[in-house]
Coordinates of C-alpha atoms in Angstrom, one line a residue:
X3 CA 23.4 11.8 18.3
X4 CA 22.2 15.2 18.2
X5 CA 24.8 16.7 16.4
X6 CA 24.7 13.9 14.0
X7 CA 20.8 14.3 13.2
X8 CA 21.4 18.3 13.3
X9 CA 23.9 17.4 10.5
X10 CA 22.3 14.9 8.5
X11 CA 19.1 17.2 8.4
X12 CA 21.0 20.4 7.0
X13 CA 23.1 17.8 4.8
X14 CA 19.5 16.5 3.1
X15 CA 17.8 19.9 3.1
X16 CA 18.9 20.1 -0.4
X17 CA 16.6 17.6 -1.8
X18 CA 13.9 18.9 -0.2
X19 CA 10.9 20.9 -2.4
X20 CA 7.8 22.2 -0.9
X21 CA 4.7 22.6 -2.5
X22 CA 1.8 25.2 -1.9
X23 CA 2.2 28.0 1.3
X24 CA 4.8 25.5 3.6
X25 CA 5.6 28.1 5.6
X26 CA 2.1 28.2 7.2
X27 CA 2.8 24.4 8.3
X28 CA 6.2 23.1 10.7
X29 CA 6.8 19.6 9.7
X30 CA 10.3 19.9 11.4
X31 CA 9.3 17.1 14.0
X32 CA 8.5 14.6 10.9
X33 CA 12.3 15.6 9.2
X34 CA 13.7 14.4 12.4
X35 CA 12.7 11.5 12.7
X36 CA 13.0 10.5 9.2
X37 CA 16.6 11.8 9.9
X38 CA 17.1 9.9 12.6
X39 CA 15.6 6.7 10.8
X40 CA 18.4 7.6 8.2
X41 CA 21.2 7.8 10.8
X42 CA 20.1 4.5 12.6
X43 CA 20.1 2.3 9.7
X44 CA 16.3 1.8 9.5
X45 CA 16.1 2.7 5.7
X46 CA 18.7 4.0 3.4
X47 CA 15.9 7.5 2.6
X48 CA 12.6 8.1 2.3
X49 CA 10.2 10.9 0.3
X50 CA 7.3 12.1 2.6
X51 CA 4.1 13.7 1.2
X52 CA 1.7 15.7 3.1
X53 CA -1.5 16.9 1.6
X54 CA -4.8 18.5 1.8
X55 CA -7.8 18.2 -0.4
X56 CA -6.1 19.1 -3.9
X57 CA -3.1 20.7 -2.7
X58 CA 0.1 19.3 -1.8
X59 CA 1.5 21.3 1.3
X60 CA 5.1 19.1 1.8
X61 CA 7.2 17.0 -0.4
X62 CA 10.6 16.1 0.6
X63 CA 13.1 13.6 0.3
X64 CA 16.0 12.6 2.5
X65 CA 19.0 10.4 2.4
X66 CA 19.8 8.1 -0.1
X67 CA 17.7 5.9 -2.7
X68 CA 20.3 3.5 -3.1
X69 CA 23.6 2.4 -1.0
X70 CA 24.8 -0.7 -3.1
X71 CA 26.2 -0.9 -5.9
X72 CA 26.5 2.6 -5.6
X73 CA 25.3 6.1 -3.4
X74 CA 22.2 7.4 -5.1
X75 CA 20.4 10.8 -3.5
X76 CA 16.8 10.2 -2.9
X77 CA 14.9 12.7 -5.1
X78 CA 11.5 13.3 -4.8
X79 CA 10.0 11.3 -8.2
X80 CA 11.8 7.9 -6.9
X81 CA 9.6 5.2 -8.1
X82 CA 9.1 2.6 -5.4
X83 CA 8.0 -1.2 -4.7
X84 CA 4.8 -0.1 -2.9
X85 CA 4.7 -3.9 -1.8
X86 CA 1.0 -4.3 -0.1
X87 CA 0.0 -0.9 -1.0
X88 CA -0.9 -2.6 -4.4
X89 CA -3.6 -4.7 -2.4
X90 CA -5.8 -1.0 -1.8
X91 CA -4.1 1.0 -4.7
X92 CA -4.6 -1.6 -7.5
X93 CA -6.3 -4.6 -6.8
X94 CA -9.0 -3.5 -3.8
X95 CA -10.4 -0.5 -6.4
X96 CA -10.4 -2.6 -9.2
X97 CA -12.6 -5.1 -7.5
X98 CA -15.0 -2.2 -6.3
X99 CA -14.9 -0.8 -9.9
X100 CA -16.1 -4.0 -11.4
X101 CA -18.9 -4.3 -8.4
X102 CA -20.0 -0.7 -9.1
X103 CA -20.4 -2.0 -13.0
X104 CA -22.4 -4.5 -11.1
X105 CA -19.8 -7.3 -12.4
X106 CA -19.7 -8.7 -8.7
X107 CA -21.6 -8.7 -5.9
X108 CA -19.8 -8.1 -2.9
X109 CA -21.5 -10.5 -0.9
X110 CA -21.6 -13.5 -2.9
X111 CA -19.0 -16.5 -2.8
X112 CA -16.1 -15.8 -4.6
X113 CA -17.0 -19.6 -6.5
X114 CA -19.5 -17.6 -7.7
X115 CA -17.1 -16.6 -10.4
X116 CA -14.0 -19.2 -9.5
X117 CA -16.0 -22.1 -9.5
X118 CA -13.1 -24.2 -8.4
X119 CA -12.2 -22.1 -5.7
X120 CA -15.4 -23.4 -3.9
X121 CA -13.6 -26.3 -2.3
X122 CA -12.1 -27.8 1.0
X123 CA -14.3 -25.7 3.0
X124 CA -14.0 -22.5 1.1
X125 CA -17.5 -22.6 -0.4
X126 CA -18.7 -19.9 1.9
X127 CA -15.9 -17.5 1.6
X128 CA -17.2 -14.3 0.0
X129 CA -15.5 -11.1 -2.1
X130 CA -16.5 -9.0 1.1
X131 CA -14.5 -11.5 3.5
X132 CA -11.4 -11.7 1.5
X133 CA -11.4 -7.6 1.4
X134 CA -11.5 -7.5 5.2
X135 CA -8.9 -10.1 5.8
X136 CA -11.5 -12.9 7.6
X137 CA -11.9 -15.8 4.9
X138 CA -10.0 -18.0 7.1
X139 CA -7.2 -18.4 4.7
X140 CA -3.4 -18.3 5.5
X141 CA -1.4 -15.2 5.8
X142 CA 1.1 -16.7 3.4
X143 CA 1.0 -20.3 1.8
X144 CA 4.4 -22.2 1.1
X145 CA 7.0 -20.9 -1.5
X146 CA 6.5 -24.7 -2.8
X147 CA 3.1 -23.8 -4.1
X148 CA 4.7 -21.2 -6.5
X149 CA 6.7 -23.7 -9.0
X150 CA 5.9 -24.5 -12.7
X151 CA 3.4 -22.1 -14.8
X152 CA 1.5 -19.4 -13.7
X153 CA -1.4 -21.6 -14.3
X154 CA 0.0 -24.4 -11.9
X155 CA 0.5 -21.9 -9.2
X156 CA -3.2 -20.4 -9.4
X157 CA -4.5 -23.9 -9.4
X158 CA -2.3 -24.6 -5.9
X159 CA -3.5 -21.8 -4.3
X160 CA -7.8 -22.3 -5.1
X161 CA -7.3 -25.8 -3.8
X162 CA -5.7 -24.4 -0.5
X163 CA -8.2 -25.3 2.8
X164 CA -8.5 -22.5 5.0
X165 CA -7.4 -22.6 8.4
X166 CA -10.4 -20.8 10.1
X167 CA -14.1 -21.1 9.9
X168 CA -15.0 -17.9 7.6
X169 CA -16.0 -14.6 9.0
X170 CA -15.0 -16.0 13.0
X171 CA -10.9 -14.8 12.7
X172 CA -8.8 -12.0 11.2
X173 CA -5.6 -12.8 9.5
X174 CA -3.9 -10.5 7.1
X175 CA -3.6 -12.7 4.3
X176 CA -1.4 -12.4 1.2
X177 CA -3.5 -15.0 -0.1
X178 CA -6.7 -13.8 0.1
X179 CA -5.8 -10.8 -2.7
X180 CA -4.0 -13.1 -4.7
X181 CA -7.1 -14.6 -5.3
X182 CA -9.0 -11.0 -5.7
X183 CA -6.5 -10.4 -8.4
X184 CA -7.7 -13.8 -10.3
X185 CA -11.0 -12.6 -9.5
X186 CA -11.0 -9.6 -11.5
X187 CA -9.1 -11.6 -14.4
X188 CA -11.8 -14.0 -14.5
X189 CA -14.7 -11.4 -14.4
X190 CA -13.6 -8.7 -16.8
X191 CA -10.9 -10.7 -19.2
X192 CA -8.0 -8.3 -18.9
X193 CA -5.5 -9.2 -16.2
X194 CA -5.0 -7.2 -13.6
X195 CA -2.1 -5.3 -14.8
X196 CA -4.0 -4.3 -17.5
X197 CA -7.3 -3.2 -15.8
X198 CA -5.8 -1.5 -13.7
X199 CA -4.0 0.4 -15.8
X200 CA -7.2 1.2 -18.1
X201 CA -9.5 1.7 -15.2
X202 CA -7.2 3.4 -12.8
X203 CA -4.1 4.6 -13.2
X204 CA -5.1 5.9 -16.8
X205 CA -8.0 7.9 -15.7
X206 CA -6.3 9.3 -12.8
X207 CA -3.1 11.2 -14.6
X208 CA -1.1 8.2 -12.5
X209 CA 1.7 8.1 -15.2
X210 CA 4.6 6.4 -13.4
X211 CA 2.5 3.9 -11.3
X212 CA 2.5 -0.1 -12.6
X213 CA 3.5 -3.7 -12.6
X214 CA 6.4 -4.7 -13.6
X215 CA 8.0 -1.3 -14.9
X216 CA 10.0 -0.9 -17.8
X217 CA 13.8 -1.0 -18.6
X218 CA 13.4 3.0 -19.2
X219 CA 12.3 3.8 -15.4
X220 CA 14.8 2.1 -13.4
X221 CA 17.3 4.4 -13.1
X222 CA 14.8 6.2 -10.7
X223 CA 13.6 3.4 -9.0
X224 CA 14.4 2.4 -5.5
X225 CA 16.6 -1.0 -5.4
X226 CA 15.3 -3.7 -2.8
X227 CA 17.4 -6.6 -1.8
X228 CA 19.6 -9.3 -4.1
X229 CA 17.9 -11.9 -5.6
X230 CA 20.1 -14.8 -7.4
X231 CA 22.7 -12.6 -6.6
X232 CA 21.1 -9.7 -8.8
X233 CA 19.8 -6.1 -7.3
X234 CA 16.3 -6.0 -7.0
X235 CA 15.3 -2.9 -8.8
X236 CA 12.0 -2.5 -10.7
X237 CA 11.6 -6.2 -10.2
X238 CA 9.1 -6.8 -7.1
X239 CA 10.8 -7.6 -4.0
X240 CA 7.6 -10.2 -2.8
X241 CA 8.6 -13.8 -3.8
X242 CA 5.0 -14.8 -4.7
X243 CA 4.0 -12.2 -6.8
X244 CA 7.5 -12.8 -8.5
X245 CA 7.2 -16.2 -9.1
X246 CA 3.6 -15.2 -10.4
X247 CA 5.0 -13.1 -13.1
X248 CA 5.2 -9.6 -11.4
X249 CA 1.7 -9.4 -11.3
X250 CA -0.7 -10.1 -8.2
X251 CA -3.2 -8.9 -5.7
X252 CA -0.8 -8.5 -2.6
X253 CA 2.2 -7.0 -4.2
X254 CA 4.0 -5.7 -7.6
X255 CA 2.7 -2.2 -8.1
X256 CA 5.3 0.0 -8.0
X257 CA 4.6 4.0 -8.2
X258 CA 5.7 7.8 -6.8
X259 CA 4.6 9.8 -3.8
X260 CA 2.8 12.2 -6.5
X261 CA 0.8 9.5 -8.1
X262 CA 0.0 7.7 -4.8
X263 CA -1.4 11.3 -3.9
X264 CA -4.0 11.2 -7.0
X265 CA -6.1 8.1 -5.4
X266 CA -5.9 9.2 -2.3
X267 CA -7.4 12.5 -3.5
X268 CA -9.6 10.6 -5.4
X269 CA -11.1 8.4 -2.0
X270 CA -11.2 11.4 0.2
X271 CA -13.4 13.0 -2.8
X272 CA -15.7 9.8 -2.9
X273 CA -14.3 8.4 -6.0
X274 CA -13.6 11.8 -8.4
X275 CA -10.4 13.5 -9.1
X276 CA -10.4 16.7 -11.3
X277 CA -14.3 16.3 -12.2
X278 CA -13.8 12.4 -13.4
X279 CA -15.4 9.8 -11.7
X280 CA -14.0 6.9 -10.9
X281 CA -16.3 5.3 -8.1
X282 CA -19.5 5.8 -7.1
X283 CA -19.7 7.5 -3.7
X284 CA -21.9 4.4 -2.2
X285 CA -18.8 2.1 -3.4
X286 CA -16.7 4.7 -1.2
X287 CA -18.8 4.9 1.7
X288 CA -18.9 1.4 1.8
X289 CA -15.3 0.7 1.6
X290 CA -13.9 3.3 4.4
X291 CA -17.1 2.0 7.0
X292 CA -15.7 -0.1 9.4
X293 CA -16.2 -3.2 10.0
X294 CA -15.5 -5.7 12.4
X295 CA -15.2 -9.1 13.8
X296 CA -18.0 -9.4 17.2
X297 CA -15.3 -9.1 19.7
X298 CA -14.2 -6.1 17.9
X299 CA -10.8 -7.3 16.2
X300 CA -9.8 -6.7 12.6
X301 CA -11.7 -3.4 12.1
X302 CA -11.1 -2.8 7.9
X303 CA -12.8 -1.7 5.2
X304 CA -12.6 -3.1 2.1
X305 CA -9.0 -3.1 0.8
X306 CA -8.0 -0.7 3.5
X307 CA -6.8 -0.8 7.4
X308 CA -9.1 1.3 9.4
X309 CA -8.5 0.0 13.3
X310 CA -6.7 -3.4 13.1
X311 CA -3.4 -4.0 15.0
X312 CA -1.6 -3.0 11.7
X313 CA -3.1 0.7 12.2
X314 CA 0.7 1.9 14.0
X315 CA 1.0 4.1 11.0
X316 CA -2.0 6.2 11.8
X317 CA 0.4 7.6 14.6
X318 CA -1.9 9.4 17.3
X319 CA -3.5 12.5 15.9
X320 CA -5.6 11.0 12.8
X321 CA -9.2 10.1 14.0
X322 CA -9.5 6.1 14.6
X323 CA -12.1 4.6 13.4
X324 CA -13.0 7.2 10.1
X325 CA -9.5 7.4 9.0
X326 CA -7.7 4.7 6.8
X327 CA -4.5 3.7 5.5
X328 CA -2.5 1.0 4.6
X329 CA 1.7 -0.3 4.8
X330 CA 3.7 -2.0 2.7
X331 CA 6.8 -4.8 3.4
X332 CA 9.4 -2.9 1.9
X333 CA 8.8 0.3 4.0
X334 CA 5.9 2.0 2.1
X335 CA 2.6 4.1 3.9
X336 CA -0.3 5.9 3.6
X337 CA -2.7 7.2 5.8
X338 CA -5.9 9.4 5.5
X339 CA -8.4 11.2 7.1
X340 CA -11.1 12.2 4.3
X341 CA -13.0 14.3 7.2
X342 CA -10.4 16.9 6.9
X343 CA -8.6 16.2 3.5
X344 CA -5.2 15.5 5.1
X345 CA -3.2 12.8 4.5
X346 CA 0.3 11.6 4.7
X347 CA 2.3 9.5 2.2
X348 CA 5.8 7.5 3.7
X349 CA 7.3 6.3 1.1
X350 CA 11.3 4.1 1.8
X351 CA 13.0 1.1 0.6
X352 CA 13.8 -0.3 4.3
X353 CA 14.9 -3.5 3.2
X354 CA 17.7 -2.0 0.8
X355 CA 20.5 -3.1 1.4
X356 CA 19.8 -6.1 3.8
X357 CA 16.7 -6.3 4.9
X358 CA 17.2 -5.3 8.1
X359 CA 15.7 -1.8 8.6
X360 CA 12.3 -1.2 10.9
X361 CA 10.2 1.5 9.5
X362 CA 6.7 1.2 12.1
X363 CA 8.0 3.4 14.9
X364 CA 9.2 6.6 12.1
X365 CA 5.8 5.4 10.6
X366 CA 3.9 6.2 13.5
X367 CA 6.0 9.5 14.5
X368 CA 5.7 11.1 10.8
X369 CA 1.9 10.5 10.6
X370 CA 1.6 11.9 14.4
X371 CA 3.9 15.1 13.4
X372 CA 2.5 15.7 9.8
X373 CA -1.5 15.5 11.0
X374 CA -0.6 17.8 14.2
X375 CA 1.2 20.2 12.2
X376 CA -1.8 20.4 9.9
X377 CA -5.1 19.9 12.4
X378 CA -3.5 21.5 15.6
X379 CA -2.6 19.2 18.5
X380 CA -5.9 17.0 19.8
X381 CA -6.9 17.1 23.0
X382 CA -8.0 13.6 23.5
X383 CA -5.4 11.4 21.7
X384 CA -6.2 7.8 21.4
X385 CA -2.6 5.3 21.8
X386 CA -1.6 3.7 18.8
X387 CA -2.1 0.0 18.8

């Protein structure tokens, strides 16, 4: 095995650029075991990013962006299905931008501005509890509930009953932002494609980051699965937000390490990149504080994990508790510390060609290797949940 990861890593050092003084900075131990993610079959390649305040210190890719139909080198501007990364990137700041207009108020029911989402027990449910995961709906609700027009499918899914009393139980829920992305629909007018791309990406230089991109991009993007017996590429790999046109809450945004990079930048500076302001720094403080359930379970903030049992990607060295990131179902990270500036971006297509790779142990090992390499080694390392 060594002489086949010794191999591999010479074999992708081609591809790899590095930005700002690398040398000052050994992220050997993160090429390794993305290498050896490669060589076991747990994703086909991946492009890592490693920053610090406004400077980019690593970008690299390895392997391969596609295996089937055809071998594809990774390069470092792959555009990939971010999957659940969309539920922070896009829809999570969109809702805060449209509470900083004060459009929303966190706080309030959601029926507030769904009416007829204020039903079978969901009257309660705030903005706020859908952010941290603790509405009480399902994770995911059946595929059933996603067949005939877009409007059909909405209407399913605001009649849905929740399966815990609000604010008592997290659950990760798929659901929950499919409804934040209505939300901001029904507030502002746009969709959320749109907003988002007005109010976000625009404003941020974030060029190659969208739904559903065009027929132009996809020779760089990163292919998925087979759907109808078609390669998934630049068509979103979740099955909800496909049958909901491409567009949703939870999943569809698809985007590059570089771009990904610009929000970040943009958080860890309390809501300004490059001297424009895109949240207010109470908005930002209020969505990286913690918060969590009384017997300490499900610590988020809003739109973003902070200390849940999803946190594996934080890896060891990244503080817990002030740090925050997110992952996404096809293979896609981020993670943050806006203390120091430094963050790490892990970007793969896992489920190409299969479905079958396991990205949340490399996760864990790049983010651990990449903060190290950059803070020094700490002392007092907490275990990853």
């Amino acid at each position: 095995m060594q002489i086949r990861l010794t191999t591999l890593i010479a074999m992708l050092a081609f591809t790899m650029v590095a930005r700002a003084d690398s040398t000052a900075f050994d992220f050997s131990d993160a090429d390794r075991a993305i290498a050896e993610a490669i060589a076991q079959k747990q994703c086909p390649g991946a492009v890592l990013l490693v920053g610090k305040g406004d400077e980019i210190l690593y970008l690299a890719s390895f392997g391969n962006r596609a295996l089937l139909p055809d071998v594809v080198p990774m390069t470092n501007d792959t555009i990939f299905d971010l999957a659940s990364l969309s539920k922070s990137i896009g829809c999570a700041t969109s809702v805060l931008i449209l509470a900083d207009r004060g459009k929303i108020d966190l706080k309030k029911p959601v029926a507030t501005y769904i009416p007829e989402f204020g039903s079978n027990g969901k009257e309660s449910i705030t903005v706020e509890d859908l952010l941290l995961h603790r509405g009480g709906l399902v994770p995911d609700n059946p595929l059933a509930d996603y067949i005939g027009t877009r409007g059909e499918m909405i209407t399913r899914i605001m009649s849905l009953t929740p399966k815990w009393k609000p604010r008592t139980h997290f659950a990760y829920s798929d659901v929950g932002f499919e409804v934040l992305g209505e939300l901001v629909q029904r507030v502002d007018g746009r969709p959320l494609d749109q907003f988002a791309h007005e109010e976000i990406f625009a404003p941020l230089g974030m060029t190659e980051t969208m739904y559903r991109p065009p027929e132009s991009l996809k020779t760089r993007i990163a292919p998925t699965e087979k759907r109808d017996g078609k390669w998934m590429v630049g068509e979103v790999h979740d099955p909800r937000a496909f049958a909901l046109g491409g567009v949703a809450g939870h999943a569809g945004l698809f985007s590059t390490a570089t771009d990904i990079s610009k929000w970040i930048r943009m958080i860890n500076a309390g809501g300004v990149l490059e001297g424009k302001r895109l949240l207010s720094e109470a908005i930002v403080k209020q969505m990286l504080t913690v918060q969590a359930l009384p017997d300490g379970t499900g610590a988020r903030g809003l739109g973003v994990d902070i200390d849940s049992s999803y946190s594996s990607c934080r890896g060891t060295r990244f503080p817990r508790g002030t740090s925050f990131g997110h992952t996404g179902w096809t293979g896609t990270s981020y993670w943050s510390d806006p203390a120091s500036g430094v963050y790490v971006i892990l970007l793969s297509n896992r489920v190409h060609p299969y479905g079958k790779g396991d990205m949340k142990e490399v996760r864990s090992k790049v983010a651990t290797a990449c903060a190290e390499a950059v803070l020094g080694p700490s002392p007092t390392t907490s275990p990853t949940r």
